[in-house]
Tab-separated table of C-alpha atoms in Angstrom:
chain	number	residue	atom	x	y	z
R	1	MET	CA	0.092	0.162	0.022
R	2	PRO	CA	1.542	3.444	-1.011
R	3	VAL	CA	3.060	6.121	1.594
R	4	THR	CA	-0.184	8.695	1.876
R	5	ASP	CA	1.059	12.084	0.204
R	6	ASN	CA	-0.442	12.956	4.194
R	7	ALA	CA	2.183	10.870	5.705
R	8	VAL	CA	4.258	12.348	3.447
R	9	THR	CA	4.186	16.117	2.261
R	10	ASP	CA	3.281	17.205	6.141
R	11	ASN	CA	5.743	15.457	7.760
R	12	ARG	CA	3.826	13.834	10.103
R	13	THR	CA	3.769	10.094	11.044
R	14	PRO	CA	0.663	7.864	9.540
R	15	GLY	CA	-2.126	8.488	12.544
R	16	ASP	CA	-0.944	11.931	13.580
R	17	LEU	CA	-3.374	14.350	12.324
R	18	SER	CA	-2.990	16.862	15.246
R	19	GLY	CA	-3.583	20.338	14.197
R	20	SER	CA	-5.341	19.904	11.279
R	21	ASP	CA	-8.600	20.641	10.453
R	22	ILE	CA	-9.948	17.009	8.754
R	23	THR	CA	-9.684	14.995	11.875
R	24	GLY	CA	-13.227	15.955	12.697
R	25	ALA	CA	-14.573	14.399	9.434
R	26	PHE	CA	-12.019	11.627	10.240
R	27	LYS	CA	-13.696	10.863	13.886
R	28	SER	CA	-16.986	8.986	12.557
R	29	GLY	CA	-15.799	5.678	14.348
R	30	THR	CA	-17.542	2.136	13.181
R	31	GLY	CA	-21.027	3.356	13.324
R	32	THR	CA	-23.316	3.633	10.569
R	33	ARG	CA	-27.308	4.465	10.628
R	34	PHE	CA	-27.817	0.627	10.123
R	35	THR	CA	-26.370	0.004	13.375
R	36	ARG	CA	-27.192	2.626	15.226
R	37	LEU	CA	-30.845	1.341	14.527
R	38	LEU	CA	-29.714	-2.202	15.007
R	39	GLY	CA	-28.135	-0.820	18.676
R	40	ILE	CA	-31.566	0.398	19.474
R	41	ALA	CA	-32.801	-3.014	19.037
R	42	THR	CA	-30.935	-4.977	20.805
R	43	ILE	CA	-31.201	-2.937	24.238
R	44	ALA	CA	-35.040	-2.608	23.431
R	45	SER	CA	-34.807	-6.286	23.126
R	46	MET	CA	-32.395	-6.962	26.381
R	47	ALA	CA	-34.700	-4.337	28.200
R	48	LEU	CA	-38.185	-6.921	27.377
R	49	LEU	CA	-35.341	-9.710	28.271
R	50	ILE	CA	-35.179	-8.348	31.566
R	51	VAL	CA	-39.056	-7.518	31.736
R	52	PHE	CA	-40.057	-11.073	30.929
R	53	GLY	CA	-37.250	-12.948	32.335
R	54	LEU	CA	-37.349	-11.539	35.918
R	55	PHE	CA	-41.055	-10.508	35.871
R	56	VAL	CA	-43.083	-11.814	33.636
R	57	SER	CA	-42.299	-15.235	33.616
R	58	PRO	CA	-43.188	-17.648	36.288
R	59	ALA	CA	-41.575	-19.563	38.239
R	60	ASP	CA	-41.015	-23.197	37.267
R	61	VAL	CA	-42.764	-26.118	39.776
R	62	ILE	CA	-39.584	-27.959	40.295
R	63	GLN	CA	-36.766	-25.701	39.675
R	64	GLY	CA	-38.643	-22.460	41.438
R	65	GLU	CA	-37.049	-18.937	40.642
R	66	SER	CA	-33.579	-20.174	39.597
R	67	VAL	CA	-35.105	-20.847	36.686
R	68	ARG	CA	-35.234	-17.307	35.106
R	69	ILE	CA	-31.237	-17.703	35.207
R	70	LEU	CA	-31.855	-19.847	32.718
R	71	TYR	CA	-33.395	-17.817	30.170
R	72	ILE	CA	-29.342	-15.892	30.325
R	73	HIS	CA	-27.945	-19.574	30.329
R	74	VAL	CA	-29.550	-20.402	27.067
R	75	GLY	CA	-29.412	-17.310	25.621
R	76	THR	CA	-25.712	-16.802	25.605
R	77	VAL	CA	-24.936	-20.102	24.788
R	78	TRP	CA	-26.330	-20.342	21.686
R	79	VAL	CA	-24.640	-16.967	20.705
R	80	ALA	CA	-21.804	-19.287	21.044
R	81	TYR	CA	-22.186	-21.767	19.257
R	82	LEU	CA	-22.943	-19.159	16.455
R	83	ALA	CA	-20.239	-17.757	17.431
R	84	PHE	CA	-17.851	-20.171	16.685
R	85	SER	CA	-19.864	-21.749	14.002
R	86	VAL	CA	-19.268	-18.220	12.381
R	87	THR	CA	-15.785	-18.514	12.922
R	88	ALA	CA	-15.370	-21.480	11.199
R	89	LEU	CA	-17.479	-20.073	7.808
R	90	ALA	CA	-15.694	-17.108	7.572
R	91	SER	CA	-12.160	-19.169	7.993
R	92	ALA	CA	-13.570	-21.609	5.439
R	93	ALA	CA	-14.344	-18.581	3.453
R	94	PHE	CA	-10.586	-17.197	3.366
R	95	LEU	CA	-8.902	-20.317	3.313
R	96	TRP	CA	-10.818	-20.794	0.032
R	97	LYS	CA	-8.748	-19.729	-2.642
R	98	ARG	CA	-11.280	-17.379	-4.601
R	99	THR	CA	-12.045	-14.954	-1.267
R	100	THR	CA	-8.894	-15.060	0.113
R	101	SER	CA	-9.736	-11.569	1.676
R	102	LEU	CA	-8.858	-10.383	5.121
R	103	ILE	CA	-12.349	-9.408	5.866
R	104	TRP	CA	-13.163	-13.093	6.413
R	105	ASP	CA	-10.470	-13.374	9.042
R	106	ARG	CA	-11.404	-10.128	10.805
R	107	ILE	CA	-15.167	-11.686	10.803
R	108	ALA	CA	-13.907	-14.940	12.329
R	109	GLY	CA	-11.639	-13.531	14.306
R	110	ALA	CA	-14.421	-10.339	15.672
R	111	SER	CA	-16.753	-13.634	16.165
R	112	ALA	CA	-14.629	-15.567	18.558
R	113	GLU	CA	-14.228	-12.697	20.634
R	114	VAL	CA	-17.542	-12.098	21.139
R	115	GLY	CA	-18.253	-15.999	21.683
R	116	VAL	CA	-15.493	-16.380	23.748
R	117	LEU	CA	-17.213	-13.452	25.728
R	118	PHE	CA	-20.627	-15.314	25.799
R	119	MET	CA	-19.092	-18.656	26.493
R	120	ALA	CA	-17.470	-17.000	29.884
R	121	LEU	CA	-21.449	-15.675	30.860
R	122	THR	CA	-23.031	-18.990	29.777
R	123	LEU	CA	-20.638	-20.882	32.159
R	124	PHE	CA	-20.832	-18.191	35.281
R	125	ALA	CA	-24.752	-18.556	34.761
R	126	GLY	CA	-24.487	-22.214	34.691
R	127	ALA	CA	-22.496	-22.285	38.060
R	128	LEU	CA	-25.214	-20.416	39.855
R	129	TRP	CA	-27.582	-21.992	38.591
R	130	GLY	CA	-25.516	-25.496	39.140
R	131	ARG	CA	-25.546	-24.173	43.189
R	132	LEU	CA	-29.148	-23.877	43.613
R	133	ALA	CA	-30.355	-26.847	41.467
R	134	TRP	CA	-27.471	-29.169	42.647
R	135	GLY	CA	-26.010	-27.575	45.228
R	136	LYS	CA	-22.506	-27.043	43.859
R	137	PHE	CA	-21.017	-24.367	41.519
R	138	TRP	CA	-19.354	-27.350	39.553
R	139	VAL	CA	-19.523	-30.791	38.739
R	140	TRP	CA	-17.653	-32.664	36.680
R	141	ASP	CA	-20.859	-33.512	34.310
R	142	ALA	CA	-19.634	-34.322	30.562
R	143	ARG	CA	-22.163	-31.180	29.306
R	144	VAL	CA	-20.020	-28.558	31.669
R	145	THR	CA	-16.772	-30.837	31.449
R	146	THR	CA	-16.591	-30.444	26.723
R	147	THR	CA	-18.314	-26.792	27.579
R	148	ALA	CA	-15.038	-25.617	29.961
R	149	PHE	CA	-13.155	-27.120	27.007
R	150	LEU	CA	-14.729	-26.011	24.268
R	151	PHE	CA	-14.036	-22.433	26.191
R	152	ILE	CA	-10.347	-23.066	26.743
R	153	THR	CA	-9.823	-24.065	22.914
R	154	TYR	CA	-11.439	-20.290	21.662
R	155	ILE	CA	-9.184	-18.790	24.411
R	156	GLY	CA	-6.347	-20.871	22.496
R	157	TYR	CA	-7.381	-19.794	19.374
R	158	LEU	CA	-7.523	-15.326	20.655
R	159	ALA	CA	-3.896	-16.691	21.650
R	160	VAL	CA	-2.893	-17.658	18.097
R	161	ARG	CA	-4.585	-14.713	16.324
R	162	GLY	CA	-2.323	-12.224	18.719
R	163	LEU	CA	1.265	-14.733	17.070
R	164	GLY	CA	3.210	-12.447	15.136
R	165	GLY	CA	3.326	-12.521	10.640
R	166	SER	CA	1.813	-10.810	8.564
R	167	HIS	CA	-2.444	-10.446	8.759
R	168	HIS	CA	-2.161	-13.206	6.070
R	169	GLN	CA	-0.091	-15.518	8.004
R	170	ARG	CA	-2.556	-14.863	10.994
R	171	GLY	CA	-5.530	-15.341	8.873
R	172	ARG	CA	-4.312	-18.806	7.333
R	173	ARG	CA	-3.007	-20.087	10.201
R	174	SER	CA	-5.935	-18.835	12.720
R	175	ALA	CA	-8.254	-20.180	9.896
R	176	VAL	CA	-7.038	-23.841	10.318
R	177	VAL	CA	-7.313	-23.838	14.033
R	178	ALA	CA	-10.998	-22.473	14.040
R	179	LEU	CA	-12.027	-25.246	11.699
R	180	LEU	CA	-10.411	-27.996	14.022
R	181	ALA	CA	-12.178	-25.909	17.139
R	182	VAL	CA	-15.547	-26.027	15.932
R	183	LEU	CA	-15.436	-30.302	15.825
R	184	GLU	CA	-16.145	-30.032	19.384
R	185	ILE	CA	-19.276	-28.385	19.400
R	186	PRO	CA	-21.051	-31.469	18.272
R	187	LEU	CA	-19.432	-33.163	21.095
R	188	VAL	CA	-20.738	-30.569	23.875
R	189	HIS	CA	-24.303	-30.704	22.381
R	190	PHE	CA	-24.457	-34.640	22.113
R	191	SER	CA	-22.626	-34.971	25.589
R	192	VAL	CA	-25.728	-35.108	27.571
R	193	LYS	CA	-27.179	-38.161	24.917
R	194	LEU	CA	-23.407	-39.582	24.847
R	195	TRP	CA	-22.620	-40.168	28.669
R	196	ARG	CA	-25.470	-39.653	31.433
R	197	GLY	CA	-25.052	-36.849	33.386
R	198	LEU	CA	-26.479	-34.172	35.678
R	199	HIS	CA	-27.196	-31.495	33.091
R	200	GLN	CA	-30.379	-31.341	31.489
R	201	ASP	CA	-31.046	-32.474	27.520
R	202	SER	CA	-33.005	-30.029	25.296
R	203	SER	CA	-36.609	-28.954	27.080
R	204	VAL	CA	-37.514	-26.625	24.000
R	205	THR	CA	-37.018	-29.000	20.866
R	206	ASP	CA	-38.250	-32.069	22.945
R	207	THR	CA	-41.464	-31.582	24.375
R	208	THR	CA	-42.261	-35.263	25.208
R	209	LYS	CA	-40.942	-35.062	28.742
R	210	VAL	CA	-41.086	-31.535	29.770
R	211	LYS	CA	-43.336	-29.180	28.113
R	212	LEU	CA	-43.019	-25.634	29.044
R	213	HIS	CA	-45.351	-22.678	30.167
R	214	ASP	CA	-45.966	-21.047	27.070
R	215	GLN	CA	-44.474	-17.791	28.966
R	216	MET	CA	-41.260	-19.459	29.283
R	217	LEU	CA	-40.649	-20.438	26.360
R	218	PHE	CA	-42.023	-16.556	24.842
R	219	SER	CA	-38.843	-15.604	27.195
R	220	LEU	CA	-36.416	-17.643	26.333
R	221	PHE	CA	-37.685	-16.980	22.495
R	222	ILE	CA	-36.683	-13.081	23.879
R	223	ALA	CA	-33.205	-14.271	24.995
R	224	VAL	CA	-32.399	-15.845	21.744
R	225	ILE	CA	-33.421	-12.449	19.393
R	226	ALA	CA	-31.822	-10.002	21.827
R	227	PHE	CA	-28.601	-12.184	22.182
R	228	THR	CA	-28.020	-12.296	18.737
R	229	LEU	CA	-29.738	-9.060	17.973
R	230	LEU	CA	-26.331	-8.082	20.770
R	231	TYR	CA	-23.781	-10.537	19.233
R	232	SER	CA	-24.533	-8.969	15.589
R	233	TRP	CA	-24.029	-5.253	16.374
R	234	LEU	CA	-20.575	-6.281	18.554
R	235	VAL	CA	-19.424	-8.346	15.539
R	236	ILE	CA	-19.911	-5.775	13.008
R	237	HIS	CA	-18.336	-2.718	14.901
R	238	ARG	CA	-15.301	-5.396	16.382
R	239	GLN	CA	-14.494	-6.156	12.535
R	240	ARG	CA	-14.452	-2.516	11.641
R	241	VAL	CA	-12.159	-2.343	14.541
R	242	MET	CA	-9.829	-4.936	13.386
R	243	ALA	CA	-9.579	-3.467	9.733
R	244	MET	CA	-8.802	0.117	10.829
R	245	GLN	CA	-6.113	-1.590	13.293
R	246	ASP	CA	-4.715	-3.540	9.974
R	247	ALA	CA	-4.089	-0.724	7.741
R	248	LEU	CA	-3.028	1.495	10.457
R	249	ASP	CA	0.112	-1.412	10.764
R	250	ASP	CA	0.189	-1.364	6.843
R	251	LYS	CA	0.622	2.775	6.549
R	252	GLY	CA	3.438	2.481	9.687
R	253	LEU	CA	5.211	-0.182	8.046
R	254	ASP	CA	5.146	1.604	4.422
R	255	TYR	CA	5.789	4.724	6.177
R	256	ALA	CA	9.034	3.190	7.556
R	257	LEU	CA	9.817	1.709	4.690
R	258	GLN	CA	9.466	4.863	2.580
R	259	GLN	CA	11.725	6.822	5.612
R	260	ARG	CA	14.362	4.228	5.438
R	261	ARG	CA	14.546	4.760	1.200
R	262	ASP	CA	14.470	8.695	1.557
R	263	GLU	CA	17.623	7.966	4.499
R	264	GLY	CA	19.251	6.563	0.990
R	265	ASP	CA	18.777	8.895	-1.267
R	266	GLY	CA	19.812	11.475	1.064
A	1	MET	CA	-38.471	-13.251	45.556
A	2	LYS	CA	-36.327	-16.164	46.511
A	3	ASP	CA	-32.568	-16.747	45.376
A	4	ILE	CA	-32.789	-13.518	43.660
A	5	GLY	CA	-28.960	-12.496	44.694
A	6	PHE	CA	-27.993	-15.699	42.545
A	7	ILE	CA	-30.488	-14.462	39.810
A	8	LEU	CA	-29.521	-11.152	40.082
A	9	ALA	CA	-25.813	-11.803	39.982
A	10	ALA	CA	-26.483	-13.478	36.666
A	11	TYR	CA	-28.375	-10.975	35.137
A	12	ILE	CA	-26.041	-7.854	35.802
A	13	ALA	CA	-22.833	-9.922	34.796
A	14	THR	CA	-24.101	-10.553	31.174
A	15	PHE	CA	-25.099	-6.985	30.609
A	16	ALA	CA	-22.619	-5.236	32.023
A	17	SER	CA	-20.111	-7.278	30.495
A	18	SER	CA	-21.938	-6.696	27.479
A	19	ALA	CA	-21.787	-2.689	27.801
A	20	LEU	CA	-18.236	-2.952	28.845
A	21	LEU	CA	-17.033	-4.718	25.917
A	22	ALA	CA	-19.658	-2.845	23.592
A	23	VAL	CA	-17.841	0.384	25.151
A	24	TYR	CA	-14.645	-0.357	24.356
A	25	VAL	CA	-15.304	-1.320	20.850
A	26	LEU	CA	-16.880	2.139	20.250
A	27	ARG	CA	-14.182	3.726	21.920
A	28	ARG	CA	-11.449	2.189	20.233
A	29	GLY	CA	-12.964	2.611	16.966
A	30	ARG	CA	-13.612	6.012	17.504
A	31	ALA	CA	-9.978	6.812	18.263
A	32	LEU	CA	-8.591	4.773	15.656
A	33	ALA	CA	-10.645	5.878	13.159
A	34	ALA	CA	-9.597	9.315	14.136
A	35	GLN	CA	-6.132	8.162	13.192
A	36	LEU	CA	-7.404	6.973	9.329
A	37	PRO	CA	-8.694	9.139	5.869
A	38	PRO	CA	-12.399	7.963	4.709
A	39	GLN	CA	-10.534	5.613	1.769
A	40	ASP	CA	-9.425	3.503	5.116
A	41	LYS	CA	-13.321	2.899	6.211
A	42	PRO	CA	-15.444	2.044	3.631
A	43	TRP	CA	-18.678	1.441	5.439
A	44	THR	CA	-18.596	5.655	5.922
């Protein structure tokens, strides 16, 4: 990427726009009209989740009030699964020769970051619910243990992204890890069927064992919608931040090379 | 409400950490955007 005229003629390093009257124009950030509307929809759905999750939805016959934690637990784990799946798909797109654009790598990275946050929240909410339902914050149950393993795997993925090298090296390296890591999701999901444990099976899709109250089902639906909107908003903004960081890295390197050439010519 | 402390802890942790990440991303975005010309921000 060529050095910008700004950086050379103004004798300033890229990024240093001090004293410039164009600084204000550059400060538009990562927001657009669409992301602002998405943000408003996210806040509104989160408010609805609080109302339904904490006040409208009834207490469970067996679990009592602790069922309210499950609206957070189910919503966040859904987003974590979604995030890690998007990471894998974007990584595959990056590795495919026809679409080797860095935007796929950034979407993969942004999605994994958000996924790790939501997976941590899933484990936290699950631990609180487990204390009330099972009497312990942590049990070495198959579902709980494989979920923790998935969480640690994606922390490793983020660590791999932080290793040195060019942006494309980062992309290739982390894409391979993402495609391997996503194989854990079916293991986590079906662990309750593969191994007998404390963690309950699905209550939404399998209605033969448990019939959810309509308001509980609606609260779960709101939770899934709200966290999906939040995930979308966070990933859009985060991948734009990554794009700007990459652009700044490139310009900084170009400027350093130009300086060395100028020194050589002088 | 029984077990209110546990329930509120789950909700507060979730919303607070999500809000913190959102604020961090927005602030970082504004800081970086101030250093780059519009051609490096195709969404603007």
